[in-house]
Amino acid sequence: MITSDILLRYRVPKRSRAAARRNAPKPPNAPGLLYLSGLNKLRREWHAVIMEELRPALHEVAGQRQDAPLYAPTLLRKIAGLRVKGLALFTHERLAPLLANVAGRTVEHARREVSRVIGIPLKSVVPEHVVETFQRENVQLIQSLAGSDLDRASEMLAKAQTTGLRVEELAKNLQSELDLSDSRAALIARDQTLKLNSEVAAERMQAVGVIEYVWVTSKDERVRDGKNGGANHEALDGKTFSFNDPPVTNPATGARNAPGMDYQCRCTASPVIDNLF
């Protein structure tokens, strides 16, 4: 429950469930853009390294006969060497400043939104364990993304051995393949900041005694409606749930999630504070 000194200092209005539906916390946008901008800068550097290292392999692959072994020796050696370079480029030490900045911005966004909706100016407290977990998991995600770039490049060059393409065409195709992978980087940046925001907001709400929330969707055409056996967030909109008992978000799999914790979920938890008094 909210402590008496807070009640004395702040006139906290009681909010009904209907009010909670109308005035929900907003999902973050700026932290995700910050994440993507920093990640893209590193990935451009990574893609330049890949192109430089694989150019000798492009000549070898382009010159292979159609009945030659699937992988050119130079390609195998270069891919193996690039995996080591990728781990050296995307280290925890190098990624930590970016991820710490993103986490700090996301935590502050969650604090402001929860403060605005509840009507209490909460202190800016960064939950260290949450931020540490965010950094560790996102370093692994970014490293796996770098590995996927090499898998895609290797697969594309292996297929190119039977096509007789010129080196210039192979280089163009390889660059296009790497550019396509940037879409996954955008998904990671958005998904991870949404999840972190949801986790921090839930922690801040419960810290002041909130035990229930109203599920609020973004109310646009991208809200999941359960078609084709997928997640159904549309059906949860406006309903009340407990933080200790998240609802089933995917009837087909039985998966349970709080708002913002499902993949790419932009829904938010609007606190019900009429039970705080």
mmCIF file of N, CA and C in Angstrom, residues 60-155:
data_model
loop_
_atom_site.group_PDB
_atom_site.id
_atom_site.type_symbol
_atom_site.label_atom_id
_atom_site.label_comp_id
_atom_site.label_asym_id
_atom_site.label_seq_id
_atom_site.Cartn_x
_atom_site.Cartn_y
_atom_site.Cartn_z
ATOM 1 N N GLU A 60 37.455 -16.761 -56.037
ATOM 2 C CA GLU A 60 37.572 -18.215 -56.087
ATOM 3 C C GLU A 60 36.234 -18.868 -56.400
ATOM 4 N N VAL A 61 35.182 -18.392 -55.759
ATOM 5 C CA VAL A 61 33.857 -18.959 -55.996
ATOM 6 C C VAL A 61 33.415 -18.710 -57.439
ATOM 7 N N ALA A 62 33.684 -17.502 -57.935
ATOM 8 C CA ALA A 62 33.280 -17.175 -59.300
ATOM 9 C C ALA A 62 33.989 -18.037 -60.326
ATOM 10 N N GLY A 63 35.193 -18.491 -59.994
ATOM 11 C CA GLY A 63 35.961 -19.298 -60.938
ATOM 12 C C GLY A 63 35.750 -20.788 -60.819
ATOM 13 N N GLN A 64 34.934 -21.223 -59.887
ATOM 14 C CA GLN A 64 34.707 -22.651 -59.674
ATOM 15 C C GLN A 64 33.901 -23.265 -60.816
ATOM 16 N N ARG A 65 34.232 -24.493 -61.143
ATOM 17 C CA ARG A 65 33.401 -25.250 -62.076
ATOM 18 C C ARG A 65 32.118 -25.674 -61.374
ATOM 19 N N GLN A 66 31.076 -25.940 -62.126
ATOM 20 C CA GLN A 66 29.805 -26.310 -61.539
ATOM 21 C C GLN A 66 29.865 -27.641 -60.813
ATOM 22 N N ASP A 67 30.814 -28.514 -61.177
ATOM 23 C CA ASP A 67 30.928 -29.804 -60.501
ATOM 24 C C ASP A 67 31.987 -29.796 -59.399
ATOM 25 N N ALA A 68 32.457 -28.585 -59.035
ATOM 26 C CA ALA A 68 33.489 -28.463 -58.005
ATOM 27 C C ALA A 68 32.856 -28.639 -56.630
ATOM 28 N N PRO A 69 33.682 -28.876 -55.578
ATOM 29 C CA PRO A 69 33.150 -28.984 -54.208
ATOM 30 C C PRO A 69 32.337 -27.746 -53.848
ATOM 31 N N LEU A 70 31.360 -27.929 -52.978
ATOM 32 C CA LEU A 70 30.402 -26.865 -52.680
ATOM 33 C C LEU A 70 31.053 -25.616 -52.106
ATOM 34 N N TYR A 71 32.030 -25.808 -51.179
ATOM 35 C CA TYR A 71 32.657 -24.656 -50.546
ATOM 36 C C TYR A 71 34.098 -24.504 -51.021
ATOM 37 N N ALA A 72 34.396 -23.306 -51.510
ATOM 38 C CA ALA A 72 35.774 -23.017 -51.887
ATOM 39 C C ALA A 72 36.640 -22.933 -50.641
ATOM 40 N N PRO A 73 37.882 -23.433 -50.681
ATOM 41 C CA PRO A 73 38.752 -23.409 -49.493
ATOM 42 C C PRO A 73 38.935 -22.018 -48.905
ATOM 43 N N THR A 74 39.096 -21.013 -49.767
ATOM 44 C CA THR A 74 39.282 -19.652 -49.257
ATOM 45 C C THR A 74 38.056 -19.203 -48.471
ATOM 46 N N LEU A 75 36.884 -19.566 -48.957
ATOM 47 C CA LEU A 75 35.651 -19.189 -48.286
ATOM 48 C C LEU A 75 35.580 -19.795 -46.900
ATOM 49 N N LEU A 76 35.896 -21.061 -46.779
ATOM 50 C CA LEU A 76 35.856 -21.723 -45.479
ATOM 51 C C LEU A 76 36.796 -21.058 -44.485
ATOM 52 N N ARG A 77 38.001 -20.753 -44.959
ATOM 53 C CA ARG A 77 38.981 -20.127 -44.063
ATOM 54 C C ARG A 77 38.532 -18.731 -43.642
ATOM 55 N N LYS A 78 38.003 -17.977 -44.584
ATOM 56 C CA LYS A 78 37.594 -16.610 -44.281
ATOM 57 C C LYS A 78 36.402 -16.572 -43.327
ATOM 58 N N ILE A 79 35.436 -17.454 -43.536
ATOM 59 C CA ILE A 79 34.268 -17.478 -42.653
ATOM 60 C C ILE A 79 34.691 -17.809 -41.230
ATOM 61 N N ALA A 80 35.580 -18.782 -41.085
ATOM 62 C CA ALA A 80 36.066 -19.159 -39.753
ATOM 63 C C ALA A 80 36.790 -17.989 -39.095
ATOM 64 N N GLY A 81 37.619 -17.289 -39.857
ATOM 65 C CA GLY A 81 38.336 -16.149 -39.305
ATOM 66 C C GLY A 81 37.403 -15.001 -38.941
ATOM 67 N N LEU A 82 36.354 -14.810 -39.738
ATOM 68 C CA LEU A 82 35.410 -13.733 -39.469
ATOM 69 C C LEU A 82 34.592 -13.997 -38.203
ATOM 70 N N ARG A 83 34.328 -15.246 -37.887
ATOM 71 C CA ARG A 83 33.590 -15.543 -36.649
ATOM 72 C C ARG A 83 34.396 -15.086 -35.436
ATOM 73 N N VAL A 84 35.690 -15.259 -35.502
ATOM 74 C CA VAL A 84 36.551 -14.794 -34.413
ATOM 75 C C VAL A 84 36.556 -13.267 -34.362
ATOM 76 N N LYS A 85 36.640 -12.627 -35.521
ATOM 77 C CA LYS A 85 36.648 -11.161 -35.560
ATOM 78 C C LYS A 85 35.322 -10.583 -35.077
ATOM 79 N N GLY A 86 34.228 -11.288 -35.378
ATOM 80 C CA GLY A 86 32.928 -10.815 -34.928
ATOM 81 C C GLY A 86 32.822 -10.797 -33.416
ATOM 82 N N LEU A 87 33.327 -11.837 -32.777
ATOM 83 C CA LEU A 87 33.309 -11.886 -31.312
ATOM 84 C C LEU A 87 34.187 -10.784 -30.726
ATOM 85 N N ALA A 88 35.292 -10.473 -31.418
ATOM 86 C CA ALA A 88 36.193 -9.423 -30.942
ATOM 87 C C ALA A 88 35.581 -8.032 -31.124
ATOM 88 N N LEU A 89 34.746 -7.874 -32.154
ATOM 89 C CA LEU A 89 34.121 -6.571 -32.412
ATOM 90 C C LEU A 89 32.952 -6.320 -31.474
ATOM 91 N N PHE A 90 32.120 -7.336 -31.272
ATOM 92 C CA PHE A 90 30.920 -7.177 -30.456
ATOM 93 C C PHE A 90 31.140 -7.739 -29.055
ATOM 94 N N THR A 91 32.111 -7.178 -28.360
ATOM 95 C CA THR A 91 32.398 -7.613 -27.001
ATOM 96 C C THR A 91 31.473 -6.911 -26.009
ATOM 97 N N HIS A 92 31.388 -7.472 -24.816
ATOM 98 C CA HIS A 92 30.580 -6.847 -23.762
ATOM 99 C C HIS A 92 31.100 -5.455 -23.444
ATOM 100 N N GLU A 93 32.416 -5.314 -23.410
ATOM 101 C CA GLU A 93 33.023 -4.018 -23.071
ATOM 102 C C GLU A 93 32.663 -2.953 -24.111
ATOM 103 N N ARG A 94 32.606 -3.340 -25.365
ATOM 104 C CA ARG A 94 32.315 -2.360 -26.406
ATOM 105 C C ARG A 94 30.829 -2.038 -26.485
ATOM 106 N N LEU A 95 29.994 -3.014 -26.204
ATOM 107 C CA LEU A 95 28.553 -2.809 -26.285
ATOM 108 C C LEU A 95 27.957 -2.205 -25.019
ATOM 109 N N ALA A 96 28.654 -2.370 -23.890
ATOM 110 C CA ALA A 96 28.116 -1.948 -22.601
ATOM 111 C C ALA A 96 27.715 -0.468 -22.549
ATOM 112 N N PRO A 97 28.527 0.476 -23.053
ATOM 113 C CA PRO A 97 28.117 1.887 -22.981
ATOM 114 C C PRO A 97 26.809 2.156 -23.720
ATOM 115 N N LEU A 98 26.658 1.590 -24.915
ATOM 116 C CA LEU A 98 25.423 1.773 -25.674
ATOM 117 C C LEU A 98 24.237 1.185 -24.923
ATOM 118 N N LEU A 99 24.376 -0.051 -24.451
ATOM 119 C CA LEU A 99 23.272 -0.723 -23.785
ATOM 120 C C LEU A 99 22.928 -0.055 -22.453
ATOM 121 N N ALA A 100 23.943 0.449 -21.743
ATOM 122 C CA ALA A 100 23.683 1.147 -20.484
ATOM 123 C C ALA A 100 22.905 2.440 -20.741
ATOM 124 N N ASN A 101 23.256 3.143 -21.816
ATOM 125 C CA ASN A 101 22.551 4.374 -22.174
ATOM 126 C C ASN A 101 21.099 4.080 -22.550
ATOM 127 N N VAL A 102 20.904 3.034 -23.345
ATOM 128 C CA VAL A 102 19.552 2.634 -23.750
ATOM 129 C C VAL A 102 18.735 2.231 -22.521
ATOM 130 N N ALA A 103 19.346 1.442 -21.646
ATOM 131 C CA ALA A 103 18.644 1.001 -20.439
ATOM 132 C C ALA A 103 18.268 2.185 -19.568
ATOM 133 N N GLY A 104 19.201 3.143 -19.394
ATOM 134 C CA GLY A 104 18.924 4.321 -18.578
ATOM 135 C C GLY A 104 17.768 5.146 -19.130
ATOM 136 N N ARG A 105 17.756 5.328 -20.454
ATOM 137 C CA ARG A 105 16.674 6.089 -21.081
ATOM 138 C C ARG A 105 15.331 5.361 -20.935
ATOM 139 N N THR A 106 15.373 4.036 -21.064
ATOM 140 C CA THR A 106 14.136 3.257 -20.962
ATOM 141 C C THR A 106 13.595 3.282 -19.542
ATOM 142 N N VAL A 107 14.484 3.135 -18.571
ATOM 143 C CA VAL A 107 14.084 3.180 -17.160
ATOM 144 C C VAL A 107 13.474 4.540 -16.823
ATOM 145 N N GLU A 108 14.085 5.609 -17.333
ATOM 146 C CA GLU A 108 13.563 6.959 -17.066
ATOM 147 C C GLU A 108 12.199 7.153 -17.727
ATOM 148 N N HIS A 109 12.042 6.620 -18.932
ATOM 149 C CA HIS A 109 10.735 6.704 -19.594
ATOM 150 C C HIS A 109 9.668 5.998 -18.760
ATOM 151 N N ALA A 110 9.989 4.801 -18.282
ATOM 152 C CA ALA A 110 9.032 4.046 -17.465
ATOM 153 C C ALA A 110 8.686 4.815 -16.197
ATOM 154 N N ARG A 111 9.695 5.421 -15.559
ATOM 155 C CA ARG A 111 9.448 6.190 -14.328
ATOM 156 C C ARG A 111 8.515 7.360 -14.590
ATOM 157 N N ARG A 112 8.780 8.103 -15.660
ATOM 158 C CA ARG A 112 7.947 9.274 -15.970
ATOM 159 C C ARG A 112 6.510 8.867 -16.253
ATOM 160 N N GLU A 113 6.332 7.814 -17.024
ATOM 161 C CA GLU A 113 4.983 7.394 -17.398
ATOM 162 C C GLU A 113 4.198 6.865 -16.203
ATOM 163 N N VAL A 114 4.855 6.058 -15.360
ATOM 164 C CA VAL A 114 4.175 5.545 -14.177
ATOM 165 C C VAL A 114 3.841 6.697 -13.234
ATOM 166 N N SER A 115 4.771 7.636 -13.076
ATOM 167 C CA SER A 115 4.518 8.812 -12.228
ATOM 168 C C SER A 115 3.332 9.611 -12.746
ATOM 169 N N ARG A 116 3.291 9.809 -14.056
ATOM 170 C CA ARG A 116 2.205 10.592 -14.659
ATOM 171 C C ARG A 116 0.849 9.933 -14.444
ATOM 172 N N VAL A 117 0.796 8.647 -14.647
ATOM 173 C CA VAL A 117 -0.485 7.942 -14.573
ATOM 174 C C VAL A 117 -0.959 7.783 -13.130
ATOM 175 N N ILE A 118 -0.032 7.451 -12.228
ATOM 176 C CA ILE A 118 -0.412 7.265 -10.831
ATOM 177 C C ILE A 118 -0.656 8.609 -10.141
ATOM 178 N N GLY A 119 0.112 9.630 -10.557
ATOM 179 C CA GLY A 119 -0.026 10.931 -9.921
ATOM 180 C C GLY A 119 0.947 11.139 -8.785
ATOM 181 N N ILE A 120 1.989 10.295 -8.708
ATOM 182 C CA ILE A 120 3.020 10.410 -7.670
ATOM 183 C C ILE A 120 4.369 10.554 -8.355
ATOM 184 N N PRO A 121 5.146 11.605 -8.053
ATOM 185 C CA PRO A 121 6.463 11.758 -8.671
ATOM 186 C C PRO A 121 7.467 10.756 -8.081
ATOM 187 N N LEU A 122 7.571 9.603 -8.689
ATOM 188 C CA LEU A 122 8.460 8.552 -8.192
ATOM 189 C C LEU A 122 9.917 8.943 -8.375
ATOM 190 N N LYS A 123 10.754 8.446 -7.501
ATOM 191 C CA LYS A 123 12.186 8.698 -7.591
ATOM 192 C C LYS A 123 12.785 7.943 -8.774
ATOM 193 N N SER A 124 13.885 8.491 -9.307
ATOM 194 C CA SER A 124 14.574 7.845 -10.414
ATOM 195 C C SER A 124 15.505 6.773 -9.862
ATOM 196 N N VAL A 125 15.029 5.566 -9.836
ATOM 197 C CA VAL A 125 15.807 4.445 -9.326
ATOM 198 C C VAL A 125 16.030 3.453 -10.454
ATOM 199 N N VAL A 126 17.295 3.137 -10.718
ATOM 200 C CA VAL A 126 17.625 2.178 -11.760
ATOM 201 C C VAL A 126 17.831 0.819 -11.119
ATOM 202 N N PRO A 127 16.940 -0.146 -11.349
ATOM 203 C CA PRO A 127 17.111 -1.483 -10.777
ATOM 204 C C PRO A 127 18.303 -2.195 -11.415
ATOM 205 N N GLU A 128 19.394 -2.315 -10.650
ATOM 206 C CA GLU A 128 20.651 -2.811 -11.205
ATOM 207 C C GLU A 128 20.517 -4.202 -11.801
ATOM 208 N N HIS A 129 19.794 -5.097 -11.124
ATOM 209 C CA HIS A 129 19.701 -6.458 -11.630
ATOM 210 C C HIS A 129 18.981 -6.512 -12.972
ATOM 211 N N VAL A 130 18.002 -5.635 -13.156
ATOM 212 C CA VAL A 130 17.266 -5.601 -14.421
ATOM 213 C C VAL A 130 18.177 -5.108 -15.544
ATOM 214 N N VAL A 131 18.943 -4.053 -15.269
ATOM 215 C CA VAL A 131 19.843 -3.481 -16.277
ATOM 216 C C VAL A 131 20.959 -4.461 -16.613
ATOM 217 N N GLU A 132 21.507 -5.129 -15.610
ATOM 218 C CA GLU A 132 22.571 -6.100 -15.857
ATOM 219 C C GLU A 132 22.081 -7.250 -16.732
ATOM 220 N N THR A 133 20.875 -7.723 -16.443
ATOM 221 C CA THR A 133 20.296 -8.795 -17.260
ATOM 222 C C THR A 133 20.063 -8.310 -18.688
ATOM 223 N N PHE A 134 19.573 -7.084 -18.827
ATOM 224 C CA PHE A 134 19.346 -6.490 -20.147
ATOM 225 C C PHE A 134 20.645 -6.438 -20.937
ATOM 226 N N GLN A 135 21.716 -5.977 -20.307
ATOM 227 C CA GLN A 135 23.001 -5.887 -21.000
ATOM 228 C C GLN A 135 23.512 -7.261 -21.410
ATOM 229 N N ARG A 136 23.484 -8.204 -20.497
ATOM 230 C CA ARG A 136 24.011 -9.545 -20.783
ATOM 231 C C ARG A 136 23.246 -10.208 -21.922
ATOM 232 N N GLU A 137 21.929 -10.160 -21.863
ATOM 233 C CA GLU A 137 21.124 -10.826 -22.880
ATOM 234 C C GLU A 137 21.252 -10.141 -24.238
ATOM 235 N N ASN A 138 21.407 -8.814 -24.232
ATOM 236 C CA ASN A 138 21.491 -8.109 -25.504
ATOM 237 C C ASN A 138 22.863 -8.244 -26.148
ATOM 238 N N VAL A 139 23.908 -8.385 -25.366
ATOM 239 C CA VAL A 139 25.222 -8.700 -25.941
ATOM 240 C C VAL A 139 25.132 -10.025 -26.696
ATOM 241 N N GLN A 140 24.489 -11.009 -26.091
ATOM 242 C CA GLN A 140 24.336 -12.318 -26.733
ATOM 243 C C GLN A 140 23.486 -12.214 -28.000
ATOM 244 N N LEU A 141 22.429 -11.414 -27.956
ATOM 245 C CA LEU A 141 21.584 -11.242 -29.138
ATOM 246 C C LEU A 141 22.360 -10.603 -30.291
ATOM 247 N N ILE A 142 23.146 -9.584 -29.978
ATOM 248 C CA ILE A 142 23.910 -8.883 -31.016
ATOM 249 C C ILE A 142 24.990 -9.792 -31.583
ATOM 250 N N GLN A 143 25.633 -10.562 -30.734
ATOM 251 C CA GLN A 143 26.641 -11.506 -31.208
ATOM 252 C C GLN A 143 26.010 -12.572 -32.109
ATOM 253 N N SER A 144 24.825 -13.039 -31.750
ATOM 254 C CA SER A 144 24.149 -14.033 -32.590
ATOM 255 C C SER A 144 23.752 -13.427 -33.929
ATOM 256 N N LEU A 145 23.424 -12.130 -33.927
ATOM 257 C CA LEU A 145 23.079 -11.433 -35.163
ATOM 258 C C LEU A 145 24.294 -11.382 -36.090
ATOM 259 N N ALA A 146 25.468 -11.133 -35.519
ATOM 260 C CA ALA A 146 26.698 -11.118 -36.314
ATOM 261 C C ALA A 146 26.977 -12.498 -36.893
ATOM 262 N N GLY A 147 26.729 -13.537 -36.104
ATOM 263 C CA GLY A 147 26.920 -14.902 -36.600
ATOM 264 C C GLY A 147 25.950 -15.237 -37.720
ATOM 265 N N SER A 148 24.714 -14.740 -37.608
ATOM 266 C CA SER A 148 23.715 -14.983 -38.654
ATOM 267 C C SER A 148 24.126 -14.318 -39.969
ATOM 268 N N ASP A 149 24.776 -13.153 -39.882
ATOM 269 C CA ASP A 149 25.274 -12.489 -41.087
ATOM 270 C C ASP A 149 26.225 -13.411 -41.845
ATOM 271 N N LEU A 150 27.102 -14.080 -41.115
ATOM 272 C CA LEU A 150 28.072 -14.977 -41.750
ATOM 273 C C LEU A 150 27.391 -16.218 -42.308
ATOM 274 N N ASP A 151 26.387 -16.712 -41.606
ATOM 275 C CA ASP A 151 25.652 -17.874 -42.111
ATOM 276 C C ASP A 151 24.971 -17.541 -43.437
ATOM 277 N N ARG A 152 24.362 -16.372 -43.501
ATOM 278 C CA ARG A 152 23.670 -15.947 -44.721
ATOM 279 C C ARG A 152 24.666 -15.739 -45.863
ATOM 280 N N ALA A 153 25.806 -15.117 -45.541
ATOM 281 C CA ALA A 153 26.828 -14.887 -46.560
ATOM 282 C C ALA A 153 27.386 -16.206 -47.088
ATOM 283 N N SER A 154 27.659 -17.135 -46.175
ATOM 284 C CA SER A 154 28.201 -18.427 -46.562
ATOM 285 C C SER A 154 27.225 -19.196 -47.451
ATOM 286 N N GLU A 155 25.937 -19.170 -47.068
ATOM 287 C CA GLU A 155 24.916 -19.869 -47.841
ATOM 288 C C GLU A 155 24.764 -19.252 -49.229
#
